[in-house]
mmCIF file of C-alpha atoms in Angstrom:
data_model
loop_
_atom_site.group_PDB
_atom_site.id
_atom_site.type_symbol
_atom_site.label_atom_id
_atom_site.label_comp_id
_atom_site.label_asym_id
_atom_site.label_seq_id
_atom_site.Cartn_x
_atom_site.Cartn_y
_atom_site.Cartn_z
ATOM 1 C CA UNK A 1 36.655 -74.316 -18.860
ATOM 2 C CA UNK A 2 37.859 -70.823 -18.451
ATOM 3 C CA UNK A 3 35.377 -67.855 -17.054
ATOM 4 C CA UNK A 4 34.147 -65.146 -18.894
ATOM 5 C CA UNK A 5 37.006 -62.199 -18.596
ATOM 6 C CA UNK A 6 36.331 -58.472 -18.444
ATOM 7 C CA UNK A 7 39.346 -56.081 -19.176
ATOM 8 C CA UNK A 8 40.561 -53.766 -18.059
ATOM 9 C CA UNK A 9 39.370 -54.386 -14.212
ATOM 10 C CA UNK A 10 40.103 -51.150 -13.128
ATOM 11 C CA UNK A 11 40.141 -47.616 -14.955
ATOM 12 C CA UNK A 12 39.771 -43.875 -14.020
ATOM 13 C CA UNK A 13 38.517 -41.517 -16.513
ATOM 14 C CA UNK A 14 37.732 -37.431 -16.427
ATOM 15 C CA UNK A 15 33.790 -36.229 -17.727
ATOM 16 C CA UNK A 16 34.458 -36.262 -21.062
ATOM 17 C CA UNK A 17 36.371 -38.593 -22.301
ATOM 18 C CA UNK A 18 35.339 -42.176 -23.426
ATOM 19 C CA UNK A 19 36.690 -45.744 -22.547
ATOM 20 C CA UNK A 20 36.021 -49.320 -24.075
ATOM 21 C CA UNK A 21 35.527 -52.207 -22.226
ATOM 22 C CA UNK A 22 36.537 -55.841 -23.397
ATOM 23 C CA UNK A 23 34.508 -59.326 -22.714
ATOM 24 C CA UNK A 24 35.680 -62.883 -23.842
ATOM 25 C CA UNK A 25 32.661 -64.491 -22.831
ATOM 26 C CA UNK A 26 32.790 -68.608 -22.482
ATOM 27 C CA UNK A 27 33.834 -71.008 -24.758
ATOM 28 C CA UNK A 28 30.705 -72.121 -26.802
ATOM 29 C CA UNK A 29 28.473 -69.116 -25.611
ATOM 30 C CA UNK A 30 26.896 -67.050 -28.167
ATOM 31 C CA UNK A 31 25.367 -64.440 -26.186
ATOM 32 C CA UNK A 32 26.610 -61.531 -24.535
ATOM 33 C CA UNK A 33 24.999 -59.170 -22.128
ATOM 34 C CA UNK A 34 25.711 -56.014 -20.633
ATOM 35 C CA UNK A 35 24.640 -54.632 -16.882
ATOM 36 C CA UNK A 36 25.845 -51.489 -15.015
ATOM 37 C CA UNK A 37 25.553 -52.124 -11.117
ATOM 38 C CA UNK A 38 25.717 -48.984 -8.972
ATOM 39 C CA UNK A 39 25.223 -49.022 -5.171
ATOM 40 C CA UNK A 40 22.111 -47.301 -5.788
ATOM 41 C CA UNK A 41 20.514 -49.105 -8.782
ATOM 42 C CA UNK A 42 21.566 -52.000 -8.479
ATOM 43 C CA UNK A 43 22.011 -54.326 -11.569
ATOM 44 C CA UNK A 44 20.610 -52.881 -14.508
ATOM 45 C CA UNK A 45 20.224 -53.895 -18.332
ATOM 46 C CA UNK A 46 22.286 -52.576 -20.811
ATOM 47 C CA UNK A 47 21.836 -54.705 -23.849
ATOM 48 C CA UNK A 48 22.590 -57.633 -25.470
ATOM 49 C CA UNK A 49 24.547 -59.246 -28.124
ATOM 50 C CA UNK A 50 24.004 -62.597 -30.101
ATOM 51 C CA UNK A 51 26.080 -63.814 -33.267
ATOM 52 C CA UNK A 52 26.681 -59.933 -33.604
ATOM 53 C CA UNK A 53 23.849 -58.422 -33.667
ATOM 54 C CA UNK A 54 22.192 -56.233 -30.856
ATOM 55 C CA UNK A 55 18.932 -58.180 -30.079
ATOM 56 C CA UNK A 56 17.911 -56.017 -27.005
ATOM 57 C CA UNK A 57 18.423 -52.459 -25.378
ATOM 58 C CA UNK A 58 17.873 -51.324 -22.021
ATOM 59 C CA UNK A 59 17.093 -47.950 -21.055
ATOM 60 C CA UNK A 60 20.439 -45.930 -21.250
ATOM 61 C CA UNK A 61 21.251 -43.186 -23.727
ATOM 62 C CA UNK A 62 22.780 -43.116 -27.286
ATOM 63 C CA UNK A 63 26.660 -42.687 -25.638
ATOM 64 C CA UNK A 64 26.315 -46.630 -24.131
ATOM 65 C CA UNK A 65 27.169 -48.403 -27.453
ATOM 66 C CA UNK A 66 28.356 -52.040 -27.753
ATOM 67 C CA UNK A 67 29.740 -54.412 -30.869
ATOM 68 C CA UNK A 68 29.599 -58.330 -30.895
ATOM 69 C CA UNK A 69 32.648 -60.241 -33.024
ATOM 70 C CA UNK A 70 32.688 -63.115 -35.146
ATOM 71 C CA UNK A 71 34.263 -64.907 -32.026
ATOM 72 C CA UNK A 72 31.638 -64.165 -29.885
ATOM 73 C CA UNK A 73 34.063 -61.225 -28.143
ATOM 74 C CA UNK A 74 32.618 -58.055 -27.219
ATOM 75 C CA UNK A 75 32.887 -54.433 -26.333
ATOM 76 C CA UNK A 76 30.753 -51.527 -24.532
ATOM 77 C CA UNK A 77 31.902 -47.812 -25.244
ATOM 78 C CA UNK A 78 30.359 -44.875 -23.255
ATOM 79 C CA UNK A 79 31.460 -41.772 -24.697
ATOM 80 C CA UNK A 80 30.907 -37.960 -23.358
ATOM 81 C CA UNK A 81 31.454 -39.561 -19.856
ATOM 82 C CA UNK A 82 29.658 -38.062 -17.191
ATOM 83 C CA UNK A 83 30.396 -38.320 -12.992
ATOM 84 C CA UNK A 84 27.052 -40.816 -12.869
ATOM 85 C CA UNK A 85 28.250 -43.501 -15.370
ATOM 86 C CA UNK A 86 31.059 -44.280 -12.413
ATOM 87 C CA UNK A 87 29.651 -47.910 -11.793
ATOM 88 C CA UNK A 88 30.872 -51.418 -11.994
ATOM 89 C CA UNK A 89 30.037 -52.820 -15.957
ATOM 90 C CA UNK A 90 29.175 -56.549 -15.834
ATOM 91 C CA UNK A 91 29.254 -58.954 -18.822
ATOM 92 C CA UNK A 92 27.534 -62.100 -18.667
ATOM 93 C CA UNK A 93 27.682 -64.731 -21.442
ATOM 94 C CA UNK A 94 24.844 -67.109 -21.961
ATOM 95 C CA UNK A 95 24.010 -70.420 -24.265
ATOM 96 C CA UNK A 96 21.406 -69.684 -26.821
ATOM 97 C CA UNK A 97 17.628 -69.950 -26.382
ATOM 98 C CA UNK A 98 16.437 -72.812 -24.371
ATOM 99 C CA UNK A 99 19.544 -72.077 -21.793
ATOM 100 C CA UNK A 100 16.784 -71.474 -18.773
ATOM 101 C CA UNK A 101 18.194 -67.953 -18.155
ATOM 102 C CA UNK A 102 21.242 -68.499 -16.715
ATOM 103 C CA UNK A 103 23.631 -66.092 -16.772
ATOM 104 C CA UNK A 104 27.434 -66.002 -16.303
ATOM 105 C CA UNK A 105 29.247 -63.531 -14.845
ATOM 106 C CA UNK A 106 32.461 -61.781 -15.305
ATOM 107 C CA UNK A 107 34.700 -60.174 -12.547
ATOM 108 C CA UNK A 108 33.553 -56.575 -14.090
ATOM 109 C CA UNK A 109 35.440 -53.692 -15.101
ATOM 110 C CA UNK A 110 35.131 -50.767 -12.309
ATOM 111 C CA UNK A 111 34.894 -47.254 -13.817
ATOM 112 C CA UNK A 112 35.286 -44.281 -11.543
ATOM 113 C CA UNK A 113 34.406 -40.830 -13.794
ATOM 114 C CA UNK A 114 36.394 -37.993 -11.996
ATOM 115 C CA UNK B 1 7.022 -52.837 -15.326
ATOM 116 C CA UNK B 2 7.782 -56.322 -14.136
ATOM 117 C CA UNK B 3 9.419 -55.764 -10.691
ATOM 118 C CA UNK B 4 11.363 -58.183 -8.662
ATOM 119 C CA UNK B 5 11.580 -57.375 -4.140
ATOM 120 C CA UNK B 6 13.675 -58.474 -1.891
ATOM 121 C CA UNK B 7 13.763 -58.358 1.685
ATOM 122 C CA UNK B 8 15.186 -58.105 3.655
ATOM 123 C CA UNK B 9 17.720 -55.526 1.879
ATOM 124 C CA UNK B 10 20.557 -55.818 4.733
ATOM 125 C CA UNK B 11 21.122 -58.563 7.281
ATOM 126 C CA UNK B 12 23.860 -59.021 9.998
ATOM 127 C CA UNK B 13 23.380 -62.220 12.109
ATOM 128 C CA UNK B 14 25.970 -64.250 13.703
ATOM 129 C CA UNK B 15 27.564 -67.235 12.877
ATOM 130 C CA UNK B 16 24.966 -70.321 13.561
ATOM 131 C CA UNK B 17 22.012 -68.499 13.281
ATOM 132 C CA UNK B 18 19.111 -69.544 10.569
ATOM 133 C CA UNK B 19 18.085 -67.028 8.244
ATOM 134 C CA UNK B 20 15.440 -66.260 5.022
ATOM 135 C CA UNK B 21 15.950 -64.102 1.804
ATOM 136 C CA UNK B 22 12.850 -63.628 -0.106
ATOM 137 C CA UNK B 23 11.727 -62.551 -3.577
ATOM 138 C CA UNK B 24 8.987 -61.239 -4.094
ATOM 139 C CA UNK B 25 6.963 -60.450 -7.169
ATOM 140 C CA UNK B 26 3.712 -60.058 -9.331
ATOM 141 C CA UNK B 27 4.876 -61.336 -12.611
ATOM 142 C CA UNK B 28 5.379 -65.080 -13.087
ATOM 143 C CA UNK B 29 8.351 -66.359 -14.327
ATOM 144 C CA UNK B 30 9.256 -69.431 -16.268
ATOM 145 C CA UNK B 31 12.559 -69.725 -14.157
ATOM 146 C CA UNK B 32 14.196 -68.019 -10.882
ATOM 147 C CA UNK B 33 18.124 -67.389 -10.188
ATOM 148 C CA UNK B 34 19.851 -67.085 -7.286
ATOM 149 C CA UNK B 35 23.060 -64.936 -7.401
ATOM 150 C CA UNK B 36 26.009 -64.166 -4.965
ATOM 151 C CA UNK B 37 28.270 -61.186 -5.373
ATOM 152 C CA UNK B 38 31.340 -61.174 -3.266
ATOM 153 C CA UNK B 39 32.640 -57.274 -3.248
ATOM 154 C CA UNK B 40 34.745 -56.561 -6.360
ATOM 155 C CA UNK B 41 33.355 -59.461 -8.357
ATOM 156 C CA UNK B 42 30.794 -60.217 -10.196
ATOM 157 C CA UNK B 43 27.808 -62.631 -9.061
ATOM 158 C CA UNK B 44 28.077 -65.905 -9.245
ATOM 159 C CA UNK B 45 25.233 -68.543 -10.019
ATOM 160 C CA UNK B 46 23.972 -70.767 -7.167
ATOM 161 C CA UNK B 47 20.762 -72.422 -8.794
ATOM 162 C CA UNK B 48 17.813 -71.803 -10.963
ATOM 163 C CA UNK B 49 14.489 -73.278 -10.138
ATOM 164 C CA UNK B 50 11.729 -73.239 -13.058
ATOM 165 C CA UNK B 51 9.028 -75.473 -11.446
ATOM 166 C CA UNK B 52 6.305 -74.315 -9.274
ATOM 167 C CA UNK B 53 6.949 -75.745 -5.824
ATOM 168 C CA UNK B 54 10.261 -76.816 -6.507
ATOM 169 C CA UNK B 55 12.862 -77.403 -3.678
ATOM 170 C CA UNK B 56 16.943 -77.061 -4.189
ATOM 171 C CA UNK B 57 19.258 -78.080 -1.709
ATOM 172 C CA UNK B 58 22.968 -76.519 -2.396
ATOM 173 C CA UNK B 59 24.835 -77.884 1.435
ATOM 174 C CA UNK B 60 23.519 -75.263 3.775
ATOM 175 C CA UNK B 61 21.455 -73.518 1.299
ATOM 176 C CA UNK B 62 17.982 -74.055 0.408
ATOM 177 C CA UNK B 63 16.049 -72.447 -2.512
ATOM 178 C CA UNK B 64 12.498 -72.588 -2.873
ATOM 179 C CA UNK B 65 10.517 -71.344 -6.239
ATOM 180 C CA UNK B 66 6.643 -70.702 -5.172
ATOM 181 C CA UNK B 67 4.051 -72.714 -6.382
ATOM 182 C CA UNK B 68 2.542 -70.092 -8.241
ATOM 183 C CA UNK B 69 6.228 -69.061 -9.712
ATOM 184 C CA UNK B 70 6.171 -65.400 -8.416
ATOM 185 C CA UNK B 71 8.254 -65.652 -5.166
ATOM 186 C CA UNK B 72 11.338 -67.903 -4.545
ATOM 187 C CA UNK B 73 13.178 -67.769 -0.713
ATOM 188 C CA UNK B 74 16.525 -69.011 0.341
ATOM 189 C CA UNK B 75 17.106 -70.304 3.745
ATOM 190 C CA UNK B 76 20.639 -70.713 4.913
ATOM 191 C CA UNK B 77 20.864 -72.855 8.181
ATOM 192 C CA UNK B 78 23.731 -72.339 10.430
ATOM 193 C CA UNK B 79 25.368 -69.412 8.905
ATOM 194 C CA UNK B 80 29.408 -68.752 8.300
ATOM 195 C CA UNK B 81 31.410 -66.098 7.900
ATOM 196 C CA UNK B 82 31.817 -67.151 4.421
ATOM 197 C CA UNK B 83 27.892 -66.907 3.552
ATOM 198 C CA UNK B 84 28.656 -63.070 3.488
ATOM 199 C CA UNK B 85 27.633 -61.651 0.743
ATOM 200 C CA UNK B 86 25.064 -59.832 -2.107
ATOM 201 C CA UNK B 87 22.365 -62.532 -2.777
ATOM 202 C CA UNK B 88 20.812 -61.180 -6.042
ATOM 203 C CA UNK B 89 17.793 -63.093 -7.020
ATOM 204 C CA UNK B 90 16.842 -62.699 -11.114
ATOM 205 C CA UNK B 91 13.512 -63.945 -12.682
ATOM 206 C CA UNK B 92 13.080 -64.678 -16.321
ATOM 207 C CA UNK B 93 10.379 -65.215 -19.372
ATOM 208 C CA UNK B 94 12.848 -66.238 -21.927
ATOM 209 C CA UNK B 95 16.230 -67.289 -22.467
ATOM 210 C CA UNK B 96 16.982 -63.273 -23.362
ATOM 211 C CA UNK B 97 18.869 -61.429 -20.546
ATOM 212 C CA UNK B 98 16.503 -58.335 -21.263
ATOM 213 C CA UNK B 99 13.639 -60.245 -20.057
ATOM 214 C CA UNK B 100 15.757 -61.037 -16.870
ATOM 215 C CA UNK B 101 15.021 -58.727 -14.337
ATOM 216 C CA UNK B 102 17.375 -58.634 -10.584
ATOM 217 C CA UNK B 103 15.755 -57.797 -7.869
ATOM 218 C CA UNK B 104 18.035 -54.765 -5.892
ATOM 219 C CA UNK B 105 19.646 -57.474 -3.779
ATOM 220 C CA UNK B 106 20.196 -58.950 0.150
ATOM 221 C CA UNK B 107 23.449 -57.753 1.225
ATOM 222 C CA UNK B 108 24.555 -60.465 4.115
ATOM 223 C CA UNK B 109 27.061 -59.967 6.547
ATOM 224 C CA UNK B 110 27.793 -62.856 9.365
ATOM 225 C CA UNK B 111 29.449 -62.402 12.194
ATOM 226 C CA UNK B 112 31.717 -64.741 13.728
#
């Protein structure tokens, strides 16, 4: 069965503006989750999405926002972007509870903030 | 703060040689996940162990979860080129990624 797909894979974006970011996660999955990965950070939480609703948050500010569709799709927006939100965003789709953890992984969309 | 280490962070060997990844922690978690990340995508799932003492076997590869379900290694015998990689280990309480925490990774390069 097809992957979970991230779009666009590549963008460049000035401080300031905002970008969206697109995630078809698996057929069947319900659940959705967000990481930022930065060589210095590493992978870290953003949130996460089940049958549209935002059931967790990790620790970034107000301009991270996501959404959850009907078909399980979602989207991340960062707005006001700043230099430090340059960082490869990862979506990983999951079954529901009782799935063990695992977590699937998209190619990621790379975002370089000029 | 539940906090997941791994050591070592960087490792260049050559090809053939043995070598050991560990993660460390003081939580316990109900299960363990081994990642790799190949540069420019994202990681990819090699196993998850959830039982104390429990050994996987993935060809070359070989996961262990501690009995105590705070530490997992991975042992890679005779090493290729292709083993290069990030190996991102992630520990979990429940099924919800926000209780899955990374640790900051083993980046492995092997030389041939």
């Amino acid at each position: 069965k097809a992957g979970v797909t991230q779009t666009p894979r590549y963008l460049i974006k000035t401080r300031g503006q905002q970008v969206t970011l697109s995630c078809s996660p698996i057929s069947g999955h319900r659940s959705v989750s967000w990481y930022q990965q930065t060589p210095g950070q590493g992978l870290q939480f953003l949130f996460e999405y089940f049958s549209e609703t935002q059931r967790n948050k990790g620790n970034f500010p107000g301009r991270f926002s996501g959404r959850q569709f009907s078909n399980s799709r979602s989207e991340m927006n960062v707005s006001t972007l700043e230099l430090g939100d340059s960082a490869l965003y990862l979506c990983a789709s999951s079954l529901p509870a009782g799935d063990g953890g695992e977590l699937f992984f998209g190619e990621g969309s790379r975002l370089t903030v000029l | 703060t539940q906090l997941l280490e791994q050591s070592p962070q960087f490792l260049s060997i050559q090809e053939g040689e043995n070598l050991t990844v560990y993660c460390n922690s003081s939580s316990v978690f109900s299960s363990l996940q081994w990642y790799r990340q190949e540069p420019g995508e994202g990681p990819v799932l090699l196993v998850t162990v959830v039982t104390g003492g429990e050994v996987k076997k993935l060809k070359r590869l070989t996961f262990q979860f501690g009995d105590a379900r705070k530490d997992s290694s991975l042992h890679i015998t005779a090493a290729q080129p292709g083993d290069t990689g990030l190996y991102l280990c992630a520990g979990g309480r429940y099924s919800s990624a926000s209780k899955i925490i990374f640790g900051s990774g083993t980046r492995l390069s092997i030389r041939p």
